[in-house]
Amino acid sequence: MTDLLPILEARNLSKHFAARPGFGQTATVKAVDNVSLAIRRGETLALVGESGCGKSTTGRLLLRLIEPTSGQVLYKGEDLSGLNHRAMLAHRRDLQIIFQDPFGSLNPRLSVGAIIREPLDIHGIGDRASRRARVEELLRLVGLSPQQMARYPHEFSGGQRQRIGIARALALEPQVLICDEPVSALDVSIQAQIINLMQDLQQRLGLTYLFISHNLSVVRQIADRVAVMYLGQIVETGATDDLFRRPQHPYTQALLSALPQPDPDRHRARIVLKGDVPSPFSPPSGCRFHTRCPVAMPMCSQQEPELRLVAEHQSAACHLAGR
């Protein structure tokens, strides 16, 4: 059951990186540019888009794993942006992350028990016996055996390693999980198991998810709402069913047209976008999608569209949407 008030919110969030594209030049990469989104308590908000569009950077900004260039991150209405390390530490128990790579995110020199116990050690929670009991509880919770806690990450399959990562993320009893493509490195059959586990944990523990993914089939199964990102900006948001049935932004329409059609007797008109994604060093003027948009108008290259309500439960940053 979701709460109408956001538990985690980004307001005009931006992250610009200084880079050297070559020949001694310096430039600014606008990885995330003026992004605003809100996640309600108990819901799953999916953040989707092509690789390199800024999804993972947005997730890390929300956790303050990297610092924003500008904008605010609010947790339960409190601005996290100006908090020092000590003040932020109290919120880190509530805000955790599941990483994309289930092997690279686990320390190969630590046993599974030590990996899951590490957050408890860092925050000084409980004594030795209670921490061990908590690790055993977490292993059972994610479908593993406490007898496996002395083993090391390389002794587990990819799906099992991701379960270990989930157990570690749950160790401090968080309220919000940033799930950074948590199933993209797994086989399809294992993906389904992990998605089912995450949905079950959400119901049992009252978790809130930001689910970052480029797999729209997975997103349709797990998400309550979807935010579509293109070249560092949010171009459309909406309830999952509404967005999949009636996408308002041309970029969203193109993404959904690429979904496989399970019925061989039905054919979906594929929208093939022209050209490549523009360079984040110098994004196009006006609407950033206009260089690839099949319905672009002259004004699209001159005036940047605002993200506005264009249908019930749907917003889009497009001059033509909703007209």
PDB file of C-alpha atoms in Angstrom:
ATOM      1  CA  MET A   1       0.000   0.000   0.000  1.00  0.00           C
ATOM      2  CA  THR A   2       1.581   3.283  -1.097  1.00  0.00           C
ATOM      3  CA  ASP A   3       1.521   6.630   0.685  1.00  0.00           C
ATOM      4  CA  LEU A   4       0.613   9.718  -1.364  1.00  0.00           C
ATOM      5  CA  LEU A   5       3.431  11.743   0.211  1.00  0.00           C
ATOM      6  CA  PRO A   6       6.937  11.067  -1.172  1.00  0.00           C
ATOM      7  CA  ILE A   7       9.437   9.339   1.057  1.00  0.00           C
ATOM      8  CA  LEU A   8      12.349  10.224  -1.255  1.00  0.00           C
ATOM      9  CA  GLU A   9      12.393  13.179  -3.626  1.00  0.00           C
ATOM     10  CA  ALA A  10      14.768  14.870  -6.073  1.00  0.00           C
ATOM     11  CA  ARG A  11      14.224  18.530  -6.887  1.00  0.00           C
ATOM     12  CA  ASN A  12      16.022  20.037  -9.887  1.00  0.00           C
ATOM     13  CA  LEU A  13      18.900  17.626  -9.345  1.00  0.00           C
ATOM     14  CA  SER A  14      21.961  18.037 -11.592  1.00  0.00           C
ATOM     15  CA  LYS A  15      25.391  16.456 -11.821  1.00  0.00           C
ATOM     16  CA  HIS A  16      27.974  17.864 -14.220  1.00  0.00           C
ATOM     17  CA  PHE A  17      31.401  16.282 -14.626  1.00  0.00           C
ATOM     18  CA  ALA A  18      34.477  18.052 -15.916  1.00  0.00           C
ATOM     19  CA  ALA A  19      36.136  16.001 -18.658  1.00  0.00           C
ATOM     20  CA  ARG A  20      38.820  16.232 -21.334  1.00  0.00           C
ATOM     21  CA  PRO A  21      37.439  15.113 -24.706  1.00  0.00           C
ATOM     22  CA  GLY A  22      40.878  15.416 -26.335  1.00  0.00           C
ATOM     23  CA  PHE A  23      43.618  17.740 -27.581  1.00  0.00           C
ATOM     24  CA  GLY A  24      43.923  19.429 -24.216  1.00  0.00           C
ATOM     25  CA  GLN A  25      40.343  20.692 -24.276  1.00  0.00           C
ATOM     26  CA  THR A  26      38.059  20.758 -21.263  1.00  0.00           C
ATOM     27  CA  ALA A  27      34.310  20.263 -21.361  1.00  0.00           C
ATOM     28  CA  THR A  28      31.383  19.587 -19.068  1.00  0.00           C
ATOM     29  CA  VAL A  29      29.378  16.374 -19.217  1.00  0.00           C
ATOM     30  CA  LYS A  30      25.810  17.009 -18.089  1.00  0.00           C
ATOM     31  CA  ALA A  31      25.182  13.481 -16.826  1.00  0.00           C
ATOM     32  CA  VAL A  32      22.046  14.496 -14.904  1.00  0.00           C
ATOM     33  CA  ASP A  33      20.423  17.811 -15.727  1.00  0.00           C
ATOM     34  CA  ASN A  34      17.571  19.341 -13.722  1.00  0.00           C
ATOM     35  CA  VAL A  35      15.890  16.063 -12.742  1.00  0.00           C
ATOM     36  CA  SER A  36      12.882  16.085 -10.425  1.00  0.00           C
ATOM     37  CA  LEU A  37      11.122  12.929  -9.257  1.00  0.00           C
ATOM     38  CA  ALA A  38       9.308  11.676  -6.193  1.00  0.00           C
ATOM     39  CA  ILE A  39       9.014   8.150  -4.796  1.00  0.00           C
ATOM     40  CA  ARG A  40       6.045   7.379  -2.571  1.00  0.00           C
ATOM     41  CA  ARG A  41       6.349   5.136   0.446  1.00  0.00           C
ATOM     42  CA  GLY A  42       5.791   1.483  -0.410  1.00  0.00           C
ATOM     43  CA  GLU A  43       5.870   1.856  -4.199  1.00  0.00           C
ATOM     44  CA  THR A  44       8.288   0.797  -6.928  1.00  0.00           C
ATOM     45  CA  LEU A  45       9.320   3.596  -9.260  1.00  0.00           C
ATOM     46  CA  ALA A  46      11.227   2.366 -12.307  1.00  0.00           C
ATOM     47  CA  LEU A  47      13.805   4.612 -13.959  1.00  0.00           C
ATOM     48  CA  VAL A  48      14.363   3.501 -17.558  1.00  0.00           C
ATOM     49  CA  GLY A  49      16.279   4.623 -20.634  1.00  0.00           C
ATOM     50  CA  GLU A  50      19.213   3.793 -22.874  1.00  0.00           C
ATOM     51  CA  SER A  51      22.661   3.028 -21.481  1.00  0.00           C
ATOM     52  CA  GLY A  52      24.512   6.202 -20.552  1.00  0.00           C
ATOM     53  CA  CYS A  53      21.412   8.361 -20.077  1.00  0.00           C
ATOM     54  CA  GLY A  54      22.168   9.060 -16.388  1.00  0.00           C
ATOM     55  CA  LYS A  55      20.029   6.468 -14.571  1.00  0.00           C
ATOM     56  CA  SER A  56      22.757   5.081 -12.291  1.00  0.00           C
ATOM     57  CA  THR A  57      24.161   8.550 -11.612  1.00  0.00           C
ATOM     58  CA  THR A  58      20.691   9.649 -10.485  1.00  0.00           C
ATOM     59  CA  GLY A  59      20.485   6.686  -8.111  1.00  0.00           C
ATOM     60  CA  ARG A  60      23.857   7.515  -6.574  1.00  0.00           C
ATOM     61  CA  LEU A  61      22.916  11.166  -6.218  1.00  0.00           C
ATOM     62  CA  LEU A  62      19.809  10.192  -4.255  1.00  0.00           C
ATOM     63  CA  LEU A  63      22.032   8.287  -1.813  1.00  0.00           C
ATOM     64  CA  ARG A  64      24.689  11.012  -1.787  1.00  0.00           C
ATOM     65  CA  LEU A  65      27.291   8.491  -2.896  1.00  0.00           C
ATOM     66  CA  ILE A  66      28.246  11.312  -5.235  1.00  0.00           C
ATOM     67  CA  GLU A  67      27.534  14.974  -4.556  1.00  0.00           C
ATOM     68  CA  PRO A  68      25.185  16.939  -6.836  1.00  0.00           C
ATOM     69  CA  THR A  69      26.277  20.004  -8.762  1.00  0.00           C
ATOM     70  CA  SER A  70      22.951  21.601  -7.865  1.00  0.00           C
ATOM     71  CA  GLY A  71      19.498  20.669  -6.631  1.00  0.00           C
ATOM     72  CA  GLN A  72      18.096  18.945  -3.556  1.00  0.00           C
ATOM     73  CA  VAL A  73      17.501  15.441  -2.263  1.00  0.00           C
ATOM     74  CA  LEU A  74      14.762  15.165   0.347  1.00  0.00           C
ATOM     75  CA  TYR A  75      14.123  12.151   2.567  1.00  0.00           C
ATOM     76  CA  LYS A  76      10.853  12.329   4.510  1.00  0.00           C
ATOM     77  CA  GLY A  77      10.842  16.058   3.783  1.00  0.00           C
ATOM     78  CA  GLU A  78      14.353  16.676   5.151  1.00  0.00           C
ATOM     79  CA  ASP A  79      16.953  18.097   2.781  1.00  0.00           C
ATOM     80  CA  LEU A  80      19.943  15.750   2.753  1.00  0.00           C
ATOM     81  CA  SER A  81      22.064  17.971   0.531  1.00  0.00           C
ATOM     82  CA  GLY A  82      23.698  20.043   3.266  1.00  0.00           C
ATOM     83  CA  LEU A  83      24.166  17.334   5.911  1.00  0.00           C
ATOM     84  CA  ASN A  84      27.665  16.543   7.143  1.00  0.00           C
ATOM     85  CA  HIS A  85      29.046  13.027   7.390  1.00  0.00           C
ATOM     86  CA  ARG A  86      27.826  12.405  10.942  1.00  0.00           C
ATOM     87  CA  ALA A  87      24.314  13.674  10.243  1.00  0.00           C
ATOM     88  CA  MET A  88      24.122  11.732   6.983  1.00  0.00           C
ATOM     89  CA  LEU A  89      25.235   8.509   8.682  1.00  0.00           C
ATOM     90  CA  ALA A  90      21.955   8.330  10.579  1.00  0.00           C
ATOM     91  CA  HIS A  91      20.034   8.290   7.267  1.00  0.00           C
ATOM     92  CA  ARG A  92      22.253   5.702   5.582  1.00  0.00           C
ATOM     93  CA  ARG A  93      20.542   2.976   7.605  1.00  0.00           C
ATOM     94  CA  ASP A  94      17.285   3.868   5.844  1.00  0.00           C
ATOM     95  CA  LEU A  95      18.733   4.283   2.330  1.00  0.00           C
ATOM     96  CA  GLN A  96      20.563   1.311   0.814  1.00  0.00           C
ATOM     97  CA  ILE A  97      21.566   0.082  -2.641  1.00  0.00           C
ATOM     98  CA  ILE A  98      21.625  -3.200  -4.575  1.00  0.00           C
ATOM     99  CA  PHE A  99      24.350  -3.114  -7.213  1.00  0.00           C
ATOM    100  CA  GLN A 100      24.220  -4.378 -10.785  1.00  0.00           C
ATOM    101  CA  ASP A 101      27.204  -6.738 -10.666  1.00  0.00           C
ATOM    102  CA  PRO A 102      26.519  -9.510  -8.132  1.00  0.00           C
ATOM    103  CA  PHE A 103      30.194 -10.559  -8.145  1.00  0.00           C
ATOM    104  CA  GLY A 104      32.096  -7.273  -8.374  1.00  0.00           C
ATOM    105  CA  SER A 105      30.053  -5.740  -5.541  1.00  0.00           C
ATOM    106  CA  LEU A 106      31.095  -8.452  -3.043  1.00  0.00           C
ATOM    107  CA  ASN A 107      34.531  -8.463  -1.415  1.00  0.00           C
ATOM    108  CA  PRO A 108      36.162 -11.750  -2.549  1.00  0.00           C
ATOM    109  CA  ARG A 109      38.365 -11.813   0.580  1.00  0.00           C
ATOM    110  CA  LEU A 110      35.444 -11.866   2.993  1.00  0.00           C
ATOM    111  CA  SER A 111      33.141 -14.755   3.794  1.00  0.00           C
ATOM    112  CA  VAL A 112      29.443 -14.339   3.103  1.00  0.00           C
ATOM    113  CA  GLY A 113      28.779 -14.008   6.825  1.00  0.00           C
ATOM    114  CA  ALA A 114      31.325 -11.186   7.133  1.00  0.00           C
ATOM    115  CA  ILE A 115      29.920  -9.410   4.056  1.00  0.00           C
ATOM    116  CA  ILE A 116      26.376  -9.377   5.410  1.00  0.00           C
ATOM    117  CA  ARG A 117      27.540  -8.525   8.943  1.00  0.00           C
ATOM    118  CA  GLU A 118      29.715  -5.587   7.819  1.00  0.00           C
ATOM    119  CA  PRO A 119      26.923  -2.937   7.899  1.00  0.00           C
ATOM    120  CA  LEU A 120      26.073  -4.020  11.451  1.00  0.00           C
ATOM    121  CA  ASP A 121      29.741  -3.688  12.421  1.00  0.00           C
ATOM    122  CA  ILE A 122      30.057  -0.231  10.868  1.00  0.00           C
ATOM    123  CA  HIS A 123      26.965   1.109  12.626  1.00  0.00           C
ATOM    124  CA  GLY A 124      27.748  -0.665  15.903  1.00  0.00           C
ATOM    125  CA  ILE A 125      24.475  -2.541  16.061  1.00  0.00           C
ATOM    126  CA  GLY A 126      24.199  -5.371  18.612  1.00  0.00           C
ATOM    127  CA  ASP A 127      26.858  -7.646  20.051  1.00  0.00           C
ATOM    128  CA  ARG A 128      28.668 -10.535  18.392  1.00  0.00           C
ATOM    129  CA  ALA A 129      25.954 -13.092  19.092  1.00  0.00           C
ATOM    130  CA  SER A 130      23.076 -10.871  17.955  1.00  0.00           C
ATOM    131  CA  ARG A 131      24.926  -9.964  14.759  1.00  0.00           C
ATOM    132  CA  ARG A 132      25.469 -13.615  13.944  1.00  0.00           C
ATOM    133  CA  ALA A 133      21.794 -14.314  14.575  1.00  0.00           C
ATOM    134  CA  ARG A 134      20.853 -11.412  12.295  1.00  0.00           C
ATOM    135  CA  VAL A 135      23.082 -12.760   9.506  1.00  0.00           C
ATOM    136  CA  GLU A 136      21.456 -16.189   9.814  1.00  0.00           C
ATOM    137  CA  GLU A 137      18.007 -14.558   9.690  1.00  0.00           C
ATOM    138  CA  LEU A 138      18.916 -12.574   6.562  1.00  0.00           C
ATOM    139  CA  LEU A 139      20.279 -15.633   4.761  1.00  0.00           C
ATOM    140  CA  ARG A 140      17.014 -17.468   5.389  1.00  0.00           C
ATOM    141  CA  LEU A 141      15.054 -14.395   4.311  1.00  0.00           C
ATOM    142  CA  VAL A 142      16.684 -14.363   0.845  1.00  0.00           C
ATOM    143  CA  GLY A 143      16.442 -18.125   0.352  1.00  0.00           C
ATOM    144  CA  LEU A 144      19.927 -19.224   1.406  1.00  0.00           C
ATOM    145  CA  SER A 145      21.098 -21.447   4.252  1.00  0.00           C
ATOM    146  CA  PRO A 146      22.894 -20.196   7.391  1.00  0.00           C
ATOM    147  CA  GLN A 147      25.303 -23.102   6.868  1.00  0.00           C
ATOM    148  CA  GLN A 148      26.639 -21.192   3.823  1.00  0.00           C
ATOM    149  CA  MET A 149      27.835 -18.161   5.782  1.00  0.00           C
ATOM    150  CA  ALA A 150      31.450 -19.433   6.000  1.00  0.00           C
ATOM    151  CA  ARG A 151      31.743 -19.745   2.208  1.00  0.00           C
ATOM    152  CA  TYR A 152      33.157 -17.095  -0.137  1.00  0.00           C
ATOM    153  CA  PRO A 153      31.481 -15.277  -3.062  1.00  0.00           C
ATOM    154  CA  HIS A 154      33.244 -17.305  -5.772  1.00  0.00           C
ATOM    155  CA  GLU A 155      31.597 -20.458  -4.423  1.00  0.00           C
ATOM    156  CA  PHE A 156      28.115 -19.199  -5.347  1.00  0.00           C
ATOM    157  CA  SER A 157      26.215 -18.812  -8.616  1.00  0.00           C
ATOM    158  CA  GLY A 158      25.283 -15.382  -9.975  1.00  0.00           C
ATOM    159  CA  GLY A 159      21.739 -15.590  -8.649  1.00  0.00           C
ATOM    160  CA  GLN A 160      22.955 -16.665  -5.211  1.00  0.00           C
ATOM    161  CA  ARG A 161      25.472 -13.819  -5.138  1.00  0.00           C
ATOM    162  CA  GLN A 162      22.710 -11.327  -5.881  1.00  0.00           C
ATOM    163  CA  ARG A 163      20.704 -12.810  -2.992  1.00  0.00           C
ATOM    164  CA  ILE A 164      23.746 -12.157  -0.798  1.00  0.00           C
ATOM    165  CA  GLY A 165      23.829  -8.559  -2.035  1.00  0.00           C
ATOM    166  CA  ILE A 166      20.156  -8.179  -1.192  1.00  0.00           C
ATOM    167  CA  ALA A 167      20.728  -9.639   2.281  1.00  0.00           C
ATOM    168  CA  ARG A 168      23.533  -7.139   2.885  1.00  0.00           C
ATOM    169  CA  ALA A 169      21.298  -4.266   1.742  1.00  0.00           C
ATOM    170  CA  LEU A 170      18.586  -5.405   4.190  1.00  0.00           C
ATOM    171  CA  ALA A 171      20.917  -5.789   7.173  1.00  0.00           C
ATOM    172  CA  LEU A 172      20.157  -2.342   8.614  1.00  0.00           C
ATOM    173  CA  GLU A 173      16.383  -2.634   8.054  1.00  0.00           C
ATOM    174  CA  PRO A 174      16.229   0.136   5.424  1.00  0.00           C
ATOM    175  CA  GLN A 175      13.070   1.778   4.161  1.00  0.00           C
ATOM    176  CA  VAL A 176      14.277   2.627   0.632  1.00  0.00           C
ATOM    177  CA  LEU A 177      16.350   0.487  -1.734  1.00  0.00           C
ATOM    178  CA  ILE A 178      17.995   1.872  -4.869  1.00  0.00           C
ATOM    179  CA  CYS A 179      18.097  -1.161  -7.170  1.00  0.00           C
ATOM    180  CA  ASP A 180      20.688  -0.431  -9.867  1.00  0.00           C
ATOM    181  CA  GLU A 181      19.899  -2.929 -12.649  1.00  0.00           C
ATOM    182  CA  PRO A 182      19.841  -5.774 -10.094  1.00  0.00           C
ATOM    183  CA  VAL A 183      18.916  -8.524 -12.587  1.00  0.00           C
ATOM    184  CA  SER A 184      20.592  -7.411 -15.833  1.00  0.00           C
ATOM    185  CA  ALA A 185      23.650  -9.629 -15.279  1.00  0.00           C
ATOM    186  CA  LEU A 186      21.558 -12.755 -14.605  1.00  0.00           C
ATOM    187  CA  ASP A 187      20.039 -15.442 -16.810  1.00  0.00           C
ATOM    188  CA  VAL A 188      16.367 -14.951 -17.658  1.00  0.00           C
ATOM    189  CA  SER A 189      15.154 -17.801 -15.420  1.00  0.00           C
ATOM    190  CA  ILE A 190      17.210 -16.450 -12.508  1.00  0.00           C
ATOM    191  CA  GLN A 191      15.919 -12.936 -13.177  1.00  0.00           C
ATOM    192  CA  ALA A 192      12.388 -14.150 -12.519  1.00  0.00           C
ATOM    193  CA  GLN A 193      13.436 -15.698  -9.194  1.00  0.00           C
ATOM    194  CA  ILE A 194      15.131 -12.487  -8.018  1.00  0.00           C
ATOM    195  CA  ILE A 195      12.190 -10.323  -9.112  1.00  0.00           C
ATOM    196  CA  ASN A 196       9.778 -12.607  -7.231  1.00  0.00           C
ATOM    197  CA  LEU A 197      12.035 -12.425  -4.167  1.00  0.00           C
ATOM    198  CA  MET A 198      12.147  -8.621  -4.308  1.00  0.00           C
ATOM    199  CA  GLN A 199       8.382  -8.362  -4.629  1.00  0.00           C
ATOM    200  CA  ASP A 200       7.902 -10.730  -1.701  1.00  0.00           C
ATOM    201  CA  LEU A 201      10.376  -8.757   0.442  1.00  0.00           C
ATOM    202  CA  GLN A 202       8.640  -5.515  -0.441  1.00  0.00           C
ATOM    203  CA  GLN A 203       5.316  -6.866   0.796  1.00  0.00           C
ATOM    204  CA  ARG A 204       6.756  -8.400   3.951  1.00  0.00           C
ATOM    205  CA  LEU A 205       9.046  -5.527   4.955  1.00  0.00           C
ATOM    206  CA  GLY A 206       7.203  -2.505   3.554  1.00  0.00           C
ATOM    207  CA  LEU A 207      10.094  -1.489   1.315  1.00  0.00           C
ATOM    208  CA  THR A 208      10.205   1.310  -1.239  1.00  0.00           C
ATOM    209  CA  TYR A 209      12.156   0.720  -4.469  1.00  0.00           C
ATOM    210  CA  LEU A 210      13.772   2.885  -7.100  1.00  0.00           C
ATOM    211  CA  PHE A 211      14.263   0.227  -9.769  1.00  0.00           C
ATOM    212  CA  ILE A 212      16.812   1.275 -12.403  1.00  0.00           C
ATOM    213  CA  SER A 213      16.631  -0.816 -15.558  1.00  0.00           C
ATOM    214  CA  HIS A 214      16.701  -0.861 -19.353  1.00  0.00           C
ATOM    215  CA  ASN A 215      14.632  -4.065 -19.480  1.00  0.00           C
ATOM    216  CA  LEU A 216      11.082  -2.896 -20.084  1.00  0.00           C
ATOM    217  CA  SER A 217       9.611  -6.391 -19.722  1.00  0.00           C
ATOM    218  CA  VAL A 218      10.965  -6.605 -16.168  1.00  0.00           C
ATOM    219  CA  VAL A 219       9.825  -3.050 -15.446  1.00  0.00           C
ATOM    220  CA  ARG A 220       6.261  -3.825 -16.510  1.00  0.00           C
ATOM    221  CA  GLN A 221       6.180  -6.715 -14.041  1.00  0.00           C
ATOM    222  CA  ILE A 222       7.588  -4.968 -10.990  1.00  0.00           C
ATOM    223  CA  ALA A 223       6.923  -1.213 -11.235  1.00  0.00           C
ATOM    224  CA  ASP A 224       3.970   0.841 -10.024  1.00  0.00           C
ATOM    225  CA  ARG A 225       5.161   3.930 -11.894  1.00  0.00           C
ATOM    226  CA  VAL A 226       7.794   4.590 -14.554  1.00  0.00           C
ATOM    227  CA  ALA A 227      10.078   7.558 -15.236  1.00  0.00           C
ATOM    228  CA  VAL A 228      11.716   7.610 -18.682  1.00  0.00           C
ATOM    229  CA  MET A 229      15.135   9.259 -18.971  1.00  0.00           C
ATOM    230  CA  TYR A 230      16.891  10.560 -22.078  1.00  0.00           C
ATOM    231  CA  LEU A 231      20.299  12.242 -22.144  1.00  0.00           C
ATOM    232  CA  GLY A 232      20.229  13.261 -18.474  1.00  0.00           C
ATOM    233  CA  GLN A 233      16.621  14.441 -18.312  1.00  0.00           C
ATOM    234  CA  ILE A 234      13.238  12.944 -17.422  1.00  0.00           C
ATOM    235  CA  VAL A 235      11.044  13.018 -20.541  1.00  0.00           C
ATOM    236  CA  GLU A 236       7.983  11.120 -19.309  1.00  0.00           C
ATOM    237  CA  THR A 237       6.467   9.762 -16.115  1.00  0.00           C
ATOM    238  CA  GLY A 238       3.295   7.828 -15.465  1.00  0.00           C
ATOM    239  CA  ALA A 239       1.554   4.837 -13.961  1.00  0.00           C
ATOM    240  CA  THR A 240       3.000   1.680 -15.494  1.00  0.00           C
ATOM    241  CA  ASP A 241      -0.164   0.450 -17.204  1.00  0.00           C
ATOM    242  CA  ASP A 242      -0.982   3.905 -18.600  1.00  0.00           C
ATOM    243  CA  LEU A 243       2.531   4.498 -19.893  1.00  0.00           C
ATOM    244  CA  PHE A 244       2.785   1.102 -21.596  1.00  0.00           C
ATOM    245  CA  ARG A 245      -0.664   1.397 -23.190  1.00  0.00           C
ATOM    246  CA  ARG A 246      -0.564   5.075 -24.169  1.00  0.00           C
ATOM    247  CA  PRO A 247       3.001   6.429 -24.243  1.00  0.00           C
ATOM    248  CA  GLN A 248       2.945  10.194 -24.757  1.00  0.00           C
ATOM    249  CA  HIS A 249       6.563  11.038 -25.609  1.00  0.00           C
ATOM    250  CA  PRO A 250       8.014   9.946 -28.999  1.00  0.00           C
ATOM    251  CA  TYR A 251      11.083   8.512 -27.240  1.00  0.00           C
ATOM    252  CA  THR A 252       8.918   6.350 -24.977  1.00  0.00           C
ATOM    253  CA  GLN A 253       6.932   5.226 -28.011  1.00  0.00           C
ATOM    254  CA  ALA A 254      10.154   4.161 -29.744  1.00  0.00           C
ATOM    255  CA  LEU A 255      11.363   2.264 -26.674  1.00  0.00           C
ATOM    256  CA  LEU A 256       8.112   0.346 -26.322  1.00  0.00           C
ATOM    257  CA  SER A 257       7.964  -0.458 -30.041  1.00  0.00           C
ATOM    258  CA  ALA A 258      11.200  -2.421 -29.630  1.00  0.00           C
ATOM    259  CA  LEU A 259       9.666  -4.822 -27.085  1.00  0.00           C
ATOM    260  CA  PRO A 260       9.450  -8.423 -28.355  1.00  0.00           C
ATOM    261  CA  GLN A 261       5.936  -9.507 -29.343  1.00  0.00           C
ATOM    262  CA  PRO A 262       5.102 -12.905 -27.770  1.00  0.00           C
ATOM    263  CA  ASP A 263       2.280 -13.619 -30.233  1.00  0.00           C
ATOM    264  CA  PRO A 264       3.763 -14.464 -33.674  1.00  0.00           C
ATOM    265  CA  ASP A 265       0.462 -13.642 -35.383  1.00  0.00           C
ATOM    266  CA  ARG A 266       0.510 -10.071 -34.120  1.00  0.00           C
ATOM    267  CA  HIS A 267       2.846  -7.454 -35.515  1.00  0.00           C
ATOM    268  CA  ARG A 268       3.880  -4.229 -33.825  1.00  0.00           C
ATOM    269  CA  ALA A 269       4.972  -1.260 -35.940  1.00  0.00           C
ATOM    270  CA  ARG A 270       8.617  -0.724 -35.039  1.00  0.00           C
ATOM    271  CA  ILE A 271       9.808   2.870 -34.664  1.00  0.00           C
ATOM    272  CA  VAL A 272      13.435   3.026 -35.763  1.00  0.00           C
ATOM    273  CA  LEU A 273      15.192   6.136 -34.483  1.00  0.00           C
ATOM    274  CA  LYS A 274      17.605   7.867 -36.824  1.00  0.00           C
ATOM    275  CA  GLY A 275      21.165   8.700 -35.863  1.00  0.00           C
ATOM    276  CA  ASP A 276      23.005   8.192 -32.587  1.00  0.00           C
ATOM    277  CA  VAL A 277      22.400   9.557 -29.124  1.00  0.00           C
ATOM    278  CA  PRO A 278      23.913  13.082 -29.064  1.00  0.00           C
ATOM    279  CA  SER A 279      27.072  13.689 -27.071  1.00  0.00           C
ATOM    280  CA  PRO A 280      26.500  14.724 -23.435  1.00  0.00           C
ATOM    281  CA  PHE A 281      29.407  17.161 -23.946  1.00  0.00           C
ATOM    282  CA  SER A 282      27.170  19.301 -26.163  1.00  0.00           C
ATOM    283  CA  PRO A 283      23.491  18.285 -25.956  1.00  0.00           C
ATOM    284  CA  PRO A 284      21.178  19.716 -28.623  1.00  0.00           C
ATOM    285  CA  SER A 285      19.385  22.990 -28.025  1.00  0.00           C
ATOM    286  CA  GLY A 286      15.679  22.952 -27.307  1.00  0.00           C
ATOM    287  CA  CYS A 287      14.350  19.429 -26.879  1.00  0.00           C
ATOM    288  CA  ARG A 288      17.297  17.062 -26.568  1.00  0.00           C
ATOM    289  CA  PHE A 289      15.424  14.397 -28.507  1.00  0.00           C
ATOM    290  CA  HIS A 290      14.599  16.544 -31.551  1.00  0.00           C
ATOM    291  CA  THR A 291      17.619  15.343 -33.582  1.00  0.00           C
ATOM    292  CA  ARG A 292      16.176  11.803 -33.591  1.00  0.00           C
ATOM    293  CA  CYS A 293      12.463  12.516 -33.223  1.00  0.00           C
ATOM    294  CA  PRO A 294      10.244  11.392 -36.126  1.00  0.00           C
ATOM    295  CA  VAL A 295       7.674  14.154 -35.440  1.00  0.00           C
ATOM    296  CA  ALA A 296       9.997  17.065 -34.575  1.00  0.00           C
ATOM    297  CA  MET A 297       8.855  20.593 -35.451  1.00  0.00           C
ATOM    298  CA  PRO A 298      11.002  23.735 -35.903  1.00  0.00           C
ATOM    299  CA  MET A 299      10.141  24.928 -32.378  1.00  0.00           C
ATOM    300  CA  CYS A 300      11.555  21.685 -30.925  1.00  0.00           C
ATOM    301  CA  SER A 301      15.104  22.814 -31.732  1.00  0.00           C
ATOM    302  CA  GLN A 302      14.554  26.235 -30.201  1.00  0.00           C
ATOM    303  CA  GLN A 303      12.416  25.818 -27.085  1.00  0.00           C
ATOM    304  CA  GLU A 304      13.021  23.238 -24.372  1.00  0.00           C
ATOM    305  CA  PRO A 305       9.709  21.587 -23.382  1.00  0.00           C
ATOM    306  CA  GLU A 306       8.682  21.419 -19.739  1.00  0.00           C
ATOM    307  CA  LEU A 307       7.653  18.190 -18.059  1.00  0.00           C
ATOM    308  CA  ARG A 308       3.900  18.796 -17.769  1.00  0.00           C
ATOM    309  CA  LEU A 309       0.717  16.845 -17.141  1.00  0.00           C
ATOM    310  CA  VAL A 310      -0.590  15.680 -20.533  1.00  0.00           C
ATOM    311  CA  ALA A 311      -3.012  12.923 -19.463  1.00  0.00           C
ATOM    312  CA  GLU A 312      -4.379  11.505 -16.238  1.00  0.00           C
ATOM    313  CA  HIS A 313      -1.431  10.160 -14.211  1.00  0.00           C
ATOM    314  CA  GLN A 314       1.026  10.965 -17.054  1.00  0.00           C
ATOM    315  CA  SER A 315       3.475  13.806 -17.641  1.00  0.00           C
ATOM    316  CA  ALA A 316       5.697  14.346 -20.674  1.00  0.00           C
ATOM    317  CA  ALA A 317       8.327  16.852 -21.817  1.00  0.00           C
ATOM    318  CA  CYS A 318       7.078  17.213 -25.388  1.00  0.00           C
ATOM    319  CA  HIS A 319       5.499  20.126 -27.249  1.00  0.00           C
ATOM    320  CA  LEU A 320       3.102  17.779 -29.046  1.00  0.00           C
ATOM    321  CA  ALA A 321       2.121  15.458 -26.187  1.00  0.00           C
ATOM    322  CA  GLY A 322      -1.511  15.652 -25.135  1.00  0.00           C
ATOM    323  CA  ARG A 323      -2.544  17.809 -28.093  1.00  0.00           C
TER     324      ARG A 323
END
